[in-house]
């Protein structure tokens, strides 16, 4: 798909989940429908650029993928039983052609239903991400494999195992109802958050594929938000993504090195994304209940609205971390809160907060990085350099190690160590 | 998260006779175990790559030399009695799972079908930075 028309590619990406949805409802077999649609997409990606996009692209895909499904059944079943089997899987009320007014019925719900199906609780986050990107995001297995730097065969296996697991769980293909809803929505938002992080955090990676992941996460979160406009956490997550992505261009230097928030060139931030994020979170917060995504978005908004790092409203950020600590059990909040305390009450107060960290943070590179930063603010370059060095040795992130080592080296040079 | 599992080999281990002293069926059982393990990891979508390395006698140390021609030597190696015999790269959800896989391959059968209990070093692979909270 190298020299592929991006508008056709976008169209296919948008249509894919709807076609999977139609075929899954018709035949009741998500795994087979997903495979058949992948093949139909491949056909479309070779034929459409040459022969033009058909007048009814969705109908074309449904027809071609439907034919593929039938072929699959034919190869697996005795020819005589085939017709019966396929017919038997079609609910009685769907055996007749849908009415003219029902053509697009459930088109929106299909995307949502697929998303909720892919974020199934029996799947590991890694599997749910892969399946979501392929079935809902319309990315090819090769694209997803490239983004996660694993062989295509590995990613293909992971996706097919995920589909088998869903099949084995016996959960029917339908939008979760009543009691299931909150638990499933949590999983959906978590997977979208992880896809976003994978794309955002990897902006120093080898290719543009990673940017595609964070954009895909934003696109899918927008879709969930359009369907659930009243849900404050969905709006909060979308706002968080926009407010974070807005800083992307300033977050790395010319050689891919990390640029910390305080040193970023704010003129390179995406003001349109910031405006949209701020208006989303401003509208969502009073609606409540206030969850962790909203609070994180609110914190990001305070950072993004400051014209310079020095103008940051730290007392407000500190108050928000207080709220976040009550609605989230993520231990890293303690570290960010210590930074906020240091900015409001001085570095000694921040360091005091970290004097007795919880067990999970013991040995964590972030603990040392934050302590180093606070020692630096407190005017103790030797203690700062020592902690930067420990943090650099303990991080599993290559760009972060370079950044932390550089900080340690600069401080050591200054103290003449 | 990706992990590299390094299979360490040590001549000091008395229970670990040289491969040329194993019986053919013992070698076959060992290879079969490794193949089946890798097939299983690939089926789970966890295997990125796995390779066995040639004996250290064939290894070379290469060092650039202040911008001049690189210098290639047959050593020195960190510790001549121990070396890396092979490795896996796995992509799994947790460190716990990487340790499970390491324990599995550590128990590869050796002479007499007994598990070799080879030391497997588990190292997380450096990646891009995590997103700040």
Tab-separated table of N, CA and C in Angstrom, chain A residues 287-407:
chain	number	residue	atom	x	y	z
A	287	UNK	N	-20.005	18.228	34.622
A	287	UNK	CA	-20.998	17.174	34.396
A	287	UNK	C	-20.808	16.003	35.338
A	288	UNK	N	-19.534	15.659	35.653
A	288	UNK	CA	-19.194	14.611	36.587
A	288	UNK	C	-19.817	13.275	36.249
A	289	UNK	N	-19.537	12.195	36.990
A	289	UNK	CA	-18.558	12.184	38.069
A	289	UNK	C	-17.134	12.375	37.524
A	290	UNK	N	-16.294	13.005	38.337
A	290	UNK	CA	-14.940	13.324	37.887
A	290	UNK	C	-14.033	12.096	38.032
A	291	UNK	N	-13.547	11.620	36.881
A	291	UNK	CA	-12.657	10.456	36.872
A	291	UNK	C	-11.245	10.861	36.516
A	292	UNK	N	-10.327	9.869	36.521
A	292	UNK	CA	-8.897	10.171	36.325
A	292	UNK	C	-8.569	10.822	34.971
A	293	UNK	N	-9.290	10.464	33.908
A	293	UNK	CA	-8.939	11.076	32.616
A	293	UNK	C	-9.247	12.574	32.622
A	294	UNK	N	-10.390	12.917	33.231
A	294	UNK	CA	-10.748	14.342	33.287
A	294	UNK	C	-9.727	15.137	34.089
A	295	UNK	N	-9.295	14.563	35.230
A	295	UNK	CA	-8.351	15.310	36.066
A	295	UNK	C	-7.015	15.462	35.341
A	296	UNK	N	-6.570	14.384	34.679
A	296	UNK	CA	-5.310	14.485	33.926
A	296	UNK	C	-5.432	15.508	32.805
A	297	UNK	N	-6.608	15.546	32.159
A	297	UNK	CA	-6.825	16.533	31.095
A	297	UNK	C	-6.793	17.941	31.678
A	298	UNK	N	-7.393	18.099	32.865
A	298	UNK	CA	-7.408	19.417	33.499
A	298	UNK	C	-5.980	19.877	33.816
A	299	UNK	N	-5.149	18.942	34.289
A	299	UNK	CA	-3.748	19.272	34.590
A	299	UNK	C	-3.021	19.669	33.301
A	300	UNK	N	-3.244	18.874	32.247
A	300	UNK	CA	-2.606	19.170	30.957
A	300	UNK	C	-3.053	20.545	30.457
A	301	UNK	N	-4.331	20.879	30.692
A	301	UNK	CA	-4.854	22.170	30.234
A	301	UNK	C	-4.162	23.325	30.963
A	302	UNK	N	-3.929	23.156	32.271
A	302	UNK	CA	-3.254	24.220	33.029
A	302	UNK	C	-1.847	24.445	32.470
A	303	UNK	N	-1.139	23.350	32.192
A	303	UNK	CA	0.198	23.465	31.590
A	303	UNK	C	0.123	24.158	30.231
A	304	UNK	N	-0.831	23.705	29.400
A	304	UNK	CA	-0.892	24.194	28.019
A	304	UNK	C	-1.317	25.656	27.938
A	305	UNK	N	-2.057	26.121	28.934
A	305	UNK	CA	-2.561	27.498	28.896
A	305	UNK	C	-1.540	28.514	29.412
A	306	UNK	N	-0.467	28.025	30.049
A	306	UNK	CA	0.551	28.951	30.553
A	306	UNK	C	1.400	29.451	29.385
A	307	UNK	N	1.522	30.768	29.237
A	307	UNK	CA	2.303	31.295	28.104
A	307	UNK	C	3.789	30.937	28.213
A	308	UNK	N	4.322	30.852	29.449
A	308	UNK	CA	5.700	30.389	29.646
A	308	UNK	C	5.692	29.425	30.826
A	309	UNK	N	6.786	28.638	30.942
A	309	UNK	CA	6.862	27.670	32.044
A	309	UNK	C	6.752	28.379	33.390
A	310	UNK	N	7.351	29.601	33.468
A	310	UNK	CA	7.357	30.335	34.739
A	310	UNK	C	5.955	30.791	35.139
A	311	UNK	N	5.067	30.962	34.131
A	311	UNK	CA	3.702	31.433	34.415
A	311	UNK	C	2.742	30.317	34.804
A	312	UNK	N	3.255	29.080	34.890
A	312	UNK	CA	2.378	27.941	35.190
A	312	UNK	C	1.687	28.134	36.541
A	313	UNK	N	0.380	27.866	36.559
A	313	UNK	CA	-0.411	28.008	37.791
A	313	UNK	C	-0.215	26.759	38.657
A	314	UNK	N	0.933	26.696	39.354
A	314	UNK	CA	1.263	25.501	40.139
A	314	UNK	C	0.300	25.215	41.284
A	315	UNK	N	-0.216	26.246	42.006
A	315	UNK	CA	-1.188	25.918	43.070
A	315	UNK	C	-2.402	25.151	42.538
A	316	UNK	N	-2.846	25.536	41.332
A	316	UNK	CA	-3.999	24.828	40.764
A	316	UNK	C	-3.624	23.390	40.397
A	317	UNK	N	-2.408	23.219	39.832
A	317	UNK	CA	-1.956	21.869	39.482
A	317	UNK	C	-1.844	21.007	40.735
A	318	UNK	N	-1.313	21.602	41.805
A	318	UNK	CA	-1.185	20.866	43.066
A	318	UNK	C	-2.560	20.418	43.570
A	319	UNK	N	-3.539	21.311	43.506
A	319	UNK	CA	-4.896	20.967	43.947
A	319	UNK	C	-5.453	19.827	43.096
A	320	UNK	N	-5.192	19.873	41.778
A	320	UNK	CA	-5.701	18.831	40.881
A	320	UNK	C	-5.040	17.475	41.170
A	321	UNK	N	-3.729	17.490	41.501
A	321	UNK	CA	-3.088	16.222	41.866
A	321	UNK	C	-3.699	15.647	43.135
A	322	UNK	N	-4.132	16.525	44.037
A	322	UNK	CA	-4.828	16.067	45.236
A	322	UNK	C	-6.102	15.316	44.865
A	323	UNK	N	-6.836	15.863	43.894
A	323	UNK	CA	-8.065	15.199	43.415
A	323	UNK	C	-7.704	13.888	42.730
A	324	UNK	N	-6.671	13.931	41.875
A	324	UNK	CA	-6.277	12.743	41.109
A	324	UNK	C	-5.894	11.593	42.041
A	325	UNK	N	-5.191	11.909	43.130
A	325	UNK	CA	-4.773	10.867	44.071
A	325	UNK	C	-5.986	10.154	44.677
A	326	UNK	N	-7.129	10.869	44.756
A	326	UNK	CA	-8.327	10.239	45.332
A	326	UNK	C	-9.065	9.360	44.326
A	327	UNK	N	-8.954	9.669	43.016
A	327	UNK	CA	-9.724	8.899	42.030
A	327	UNK	C	-8.871	7.886	41.268
A	328	UNK	N	-7.565	7.851	41.510
A	328	UNK	CA	-6.708	6.917	40.786
A	328	UNK	C	-5.706	6.313	41.748
A	329	UNK	N	-5.355	5.026	41.525
A	329	UNK	CA	-4.395	4.398	42.434
A	329	UNK	C	-3.000	4.312	41.808
A	330	UNK	N	-2.778	5.087	40.747
A	330	UNK	CA	-1.475	5.063	40.095
A	330	UNK	C	-0.411	5.709	41.000
A	331	UNK	N	0.604	4.909	41.429
A	331	UNK	CA	1.586	5.435	42.394
A	331	UNK	C	2.442	6.566	41.829
A	332	UNK	N	2.528	6.665	40.487
A	332	UNK	CA	3.356	7.725	39.906
A	332	UNK	C	2.804	9.117	40.224
A	333	UNK	N	1.508	9.165	40.606
A	333	UNK	CA	0.906	10.452	40.957
A	333	UNK	C	1.675	11.110	42.100
A	334	UNK	N	2.160	10.271	43.030
A	334	UNK	CA	2.910	10.799	44.188
A	334	UNK	C	4.106	11.625	43.706
A	335	UNK	N	4.773	11.130	42.653
A	335	UNK	CA	5.964	11.819	42.148
A	335	UNK	C	5.589	13.160	41.523
A	336	UNK	N	4.544	13.146	40.691
A	336	UNK	CA	4.144	14.399	40.043
A	336	UNK	C	3.649	15.412	41.071
A	337	UNK	N	3.001	14.890	42.096
A	337	UNK	CA	2.505	15.758	43.152
A	337	UNK	C	3.673	16.388	43.916
A	338	UNK	N	4.728	15.603	44.109
A	338	UNK	CA	5.908	16.128	44.812
A	338	UNK	C	6.516	17.287	44.019
A	339	UNK	N	6.510	17.169	42.674
A	339	UNK	CA	7.031	18.259	41.843
A	339	UNK	C	6.162	19.508	42.030
A	340	UNK	N	4.842	19.313	42.038
A	340	UNK	CA	3.925	20.445	42.219
A	340	UNK	C	4.121	21.086	43.591
A	341	UNK	N	4.282	20.246	44.616
A	341	UNK	CA	4.531	20.770	45.972
A	341	UNK	C	5.802	21.604	45.987
A	342	UNK	N	6.836	21.103	45.307
A	342	UNK	CA	8.108	21.823	45.250
A	342	UNK	C	7.945	23.183	44.586
A	343	UNK	N	7.108	23.244	43.557
A	343	UNK	CA	6.913	24.501	42.847
A	343	UNK	C	6.112	25.495	43.685
A	344	UNK	N	5.262	24.982	44.578
A	344	UNK	CA	4.416	25.859	45.389
A	344	UNK	C	5.101	26.213	46.715
A	345	UNK	N	5.611	25.175	47.418
A	345	UNK	CA	6.149	25.379	48.773
A	345	UNK	C	7.670	25.265	48.848
A	346	UNK	N	8.329	25.090	47.703
A	346	UNK	CA	9.782	24.981	47.709
A	346	UNK	C	10.252	23.541	47.611
A	347	UNK	N	11.482	23.336	47.062
A	347	UNK	CA	11.987	21.986	46.808
A	347	UNK	C	12.116	21.123	48.058
A	348	UNK	N	12.412	21.746	49.201
A	348	UNK	CA	12.569	20.945	50.425
A	348	UNK	C	11.260	20.232	50.768
A	349	UNK	N	10.130	20.948	50.581
A	349	UNK	CA	8.823	20.346	50.880
A	349	UNK	C	8.555	19.168	49.938
A	350	UNK	N	8.961	19.326	48.660
A	350	UNK	CA	8.787	18.234	47.698
A	350	UNK	C	9.632	17.032	48.067
A	351	UNK	N	10.889	17.283	48.442
A	351	UNK	CA	11.782	16.184	48.833
A	351	UNK	C	11.279	15.471	50.085
A	352	UNK	N	10.722	16.240	51.026
A	352	UNK	CA	10.205	15.641	52.258
A	352	UNK	C	9.093	14.642	51.946
A	353	UNK	N	8.304	14.984	50.915
A	353	UNK	CA	7.196	14.108	50.516
A	353	UNK	C	7.702	12.770	49.989
A	354	UNK	N	8.933	12.779	49.465
A	354	UNK	CA	9.492	11.560	48.863
A	354	UNK	C	10.452	10.844	49.808
A	355	UNK	N	10.531	11.328	51.059
A	355	UNK	CA	11.488	10.731	51.999
A	355	UNK	C	11.149	9.274	52.272
A	356	UNK	N	9.866	8.957	52.284
A	356	UNK	CA	9.448	7.596	52.600
A	356	UNK	C	8.469	7.112	51.522
A	357	UNK	N	8.971	6.826	50.307
A	357	UNK	CA	8.067	6.476	49.197
A	357	UNK	C	7.452	5.092	49.391
A	358	UNK	N	6.282	4.851	48.808
A	358	UNK	CA	5.675	3.513	48.903
A	358	UNK	C	6.562	2.470	48.230
A	359	UNK	N	6.391	1.239	48.650
A	359	UNK	CA	7.254	0.144	48.194
A	359	UNK	C	7.354	0.039	46.675
A	360	UNK	N	6.214	0.239	45.961
A	360	UNK	CA	6.244	0.027	44.502
A	360	UNK	C	7.182	1.011	43.812
A	361	UNK	N	7.444	2.149	44.449
A	361	UNK	CA	8.310	3.137	43.807
A	361	UNK	C	9.788	2.913	44.139
A	362	UNK	N	10.044	2.044	45.145
A	362	UNK	CA	11.429	1.807	45.535
A	362	UNK	C	12.190	1.249	44.322
A	363	UNK	N	13.276	1.915	43.957
A	363	UNK	CA	14.069	1.441	42.829
A	363	UNK	C	13.542	1.879	41.480
A	364	UNK	N	12.379	2.533	41.432
A	364	UNK	CA	11.817	2.997	40.157
A	364	UNK	C	12.618	4.205	39.659
A	365	UNK	N	12.975	4.199	38.374
A	365	UNK	CA	13.852	5.265	37.877
A	365	UNK	C	13.211	6.644	38.003
A	366	UNK	N	11.865	6.684	37.944
A	366	UNK	CA	11.178	7.971	38.036
A	366	UNK	C	11.380	8.630	39.400
A	367	UNK	N	11.436	7.782	40.459
A	367	UNK	CA	11.659	8.312	41.796
A	367	UNK	C	12.990	9.067	41.839
A	368	UNK	N	14.038	8.439	41.247
A	368	UNK	CA	15.362	9.072	41.260
A	368	UNK	C	15.396	10.309	40.364
A	369	UNK	N	14.687	10.237	39.222
A	369	UNK	CA	14.686	11.378	38.304
A	369	UNK	C	14.028	12.589	38.963
A	370	UNK	N	12.909	12.346	39.664
A	370	UNK	CA	12.210	13.456	40.326
A	370	UNK	C	13.043	13.997	41.482
A	371	UNK	N	13.627	13.083	42.271
A	371	UNK	CA	14.475	13.530	43.378
A	371	UNK	C	15.652	14.351	42.869
A	372	UNK	N	16.236	13.898	41.759
A	372	UNK	CA	17.365	14.621	41.169
A	372	UNK	C	16.937	16.031	40.786
A	373	UNK	N	15.765	16.129	40.141
A	373	UNK	CA	15.243	17.427	39.723
A	373	UNK	C	15.045	18.346	40.930
A	374	UNK	N	14.494	17.797	42.019
A	374	UNK	CA	14.239	18.601	43.213
A	374	UNK	C	15.546	19.000	43.909
A	375	UNK	N	16.534	18.091	43.922
A	375	UNK	CA	17.856	18.449	44.467
A	375	UNK	C	18.458	19.591	43.658
A	376	UNK	N	18.262	19.536	42.336
A	376	UNK	CA	18.798	20.570	41.458
A	376	UNK	C	18.149	21.916	41.798
A	377	UNK	N	16.813	21.903	41.960
A	377	UNK	CA	16.091	23.127	42.320
A	377	UNK	C	16.557	23.654	43.674
A	378	UNK	N	16.888	22.715	44.572
A	378	UNK	CA	17.295	23.099	45.926
A	378	UNK	C	18.745	23.580	45.968
A	379	UNK	N	19.435	23.551	44.808
A	379	UNK	CA	20.812	24.034	44.769
A	379	UNK	C	21.821	23.032	45.305
A	380	UNK	N	21.544	21.748	45.118
A	380	UNK	CA	22.475	20.711	45.557
A	380	UNK	C	22.869	19.867	44.342
A	381	UNK	N	23.781	20.407	43.473
A	381	UNK	CA	24.085	19.725	42.218
A	381	UNK	C	24.709	18.347	42.399
A	382	UNK	N	25.448	18.144	43.498
A	382	UNK	CA	26.088	16.833	43.670
A	382	UNK	C	25.062	15.743	43.925
A	383	UNK	N	24.116	16.022	44.846
A	383	UNK	CA	23.057	15.043	45.109
A	383	UNK	C	22.218	14.837	43.852
A	384	UNK	N	21.983	15.940	43.106
A	384	UNK	CA	21.177	15.849	41.880
A	384	UNK	C	21.861	14.951	40.860
A	385	UNK	N	23.178	15.182	40.641
A	385	UNK	CA	23.900	14.379	39.642
A	385	UNK	C	23.890	12.904	40.023
A	386	UNK	N	24.064	12.623	41.327
A	386	UNK	CA	24.078	11.220	41.763
A	386	UNK	C	22.738	10.547	41.464
A	387	UNK	N	21.633	11.259	41.763
A	387	UNK	CA	20.317	10.669	41.509
A	387	UNK	C	20.017	10.559	40.005
A	388	UNK	N	20.464	11.545	39.218
A	388	UNK	CA	20.280	11.444	37.765
A	388	UNK	C	20.979	10.206	37.221
A	389	UNK	N	22.191	9.944	37.758
A	389	UNK	CA	22.940	8.780	37.268
A	389	UNK	C	22.220	7.478	37.597
A	390	UNK	N	21.671	7.380	38.824
A	390	UNK	CA	20.935	6.159	39.189
A	390	UNK	C	19.712	6.019	38.290
A	391	UNK	N	18.996	7.125	38.083
A	391	UNK	CA	17.791	7.087	37.240
A	391	UNK	C	18.153	6.631	35.831
A	392	UNK	N	19.273	7.148	35.289
A	392	UNK	CA	19.688	6.797	33.927
A	392	UNK	C	19.976	5.306	33.821
A	393	UNK	N	20.589	4.742	34.857
A	393	UNK	CA	20.904	3.312	34.813
A	393	UNK	C	19.656	2.453	34.901
A	394	UNK	N	18.604	2.963	35.544
A	394	UNK	CA	17.443	2.116	35.796
A	394	UNK	C	16.329	2.226	34.774
A	395	UNK	N	16.347	3.240	33.935
A	395	UNK	CA	15.247	3.369	32.983
A	395	UNK	C	15.383	2.353	31.853
A	396	UNK	N	14.250	1.903	31.329
A	396	UNK	CA	14.259	0.984	30.185
A	396	UNK	C	14.045	1.760	28.893
A	397	UNK	N	14.062	3.081	28.977
A	397	UNK	CA	13.832	3.905	27.797
A	397	UNK	C	15.146	4.511	27.334
A	398	UNK	N	15.480	4.271	26.074
A	398	UNK	CA	16.763	4.750	25.549
A	398	UNK	C	16.834	6.281	25.489
A	399	UNK	N	15.820	6.975	24.910
A	399	UNK	CA	15.893	8.444	24.891
A	399	UNK	C	15.944	9.040	26.286
A	400	UNK	N	15.215	8.415	27.216
A	400	UNK	CA	15.206	8.921	28.582
A	400	UNK	C	16.587	8.740	29.227
A	401	UNK	N	17.248	7.608	28.926
A	401	UNK	CA	18.575	7.381	29.488
A	401	UNK	C	19.555	8.444	28.983
A	402	UNK	N	19.471	8.736	27.684
A	402	UNK	CA	20.342	9.776	27.135
A	402	UNK	C	20.104	11.104	27.836
A	403	UNK	N	18.819	11.444	27.984
A	403	UNK	CA	18.446	12.707	28.609
A	403	UNK	C	18.966	12.789	30.042
A	404	UNK	N	18.753	11.733	30.835
A	404	UNK	CA	19.152	11.736	32.242
A	404	UNK	C	20.675	11.745	32.388
A	405	UNK	N	21.351	11.005	31.507
A	405	UNK	CA	22.819	10.982	31.555
A	405	UNK	C	23.387	12.363	31.249
A	406	UNK	N	22.750	13.022	30.283
A	406	UNK	CA	23.193	14.365	29.897
A	406	UNK	C	23.059	15.337	31.066
A	407	UNK	N	21.909	15.247	31.774
A	407	UNK	CA	21.694	16.108	32.950
A	407	UNK	C	22.772	15.869	33.993
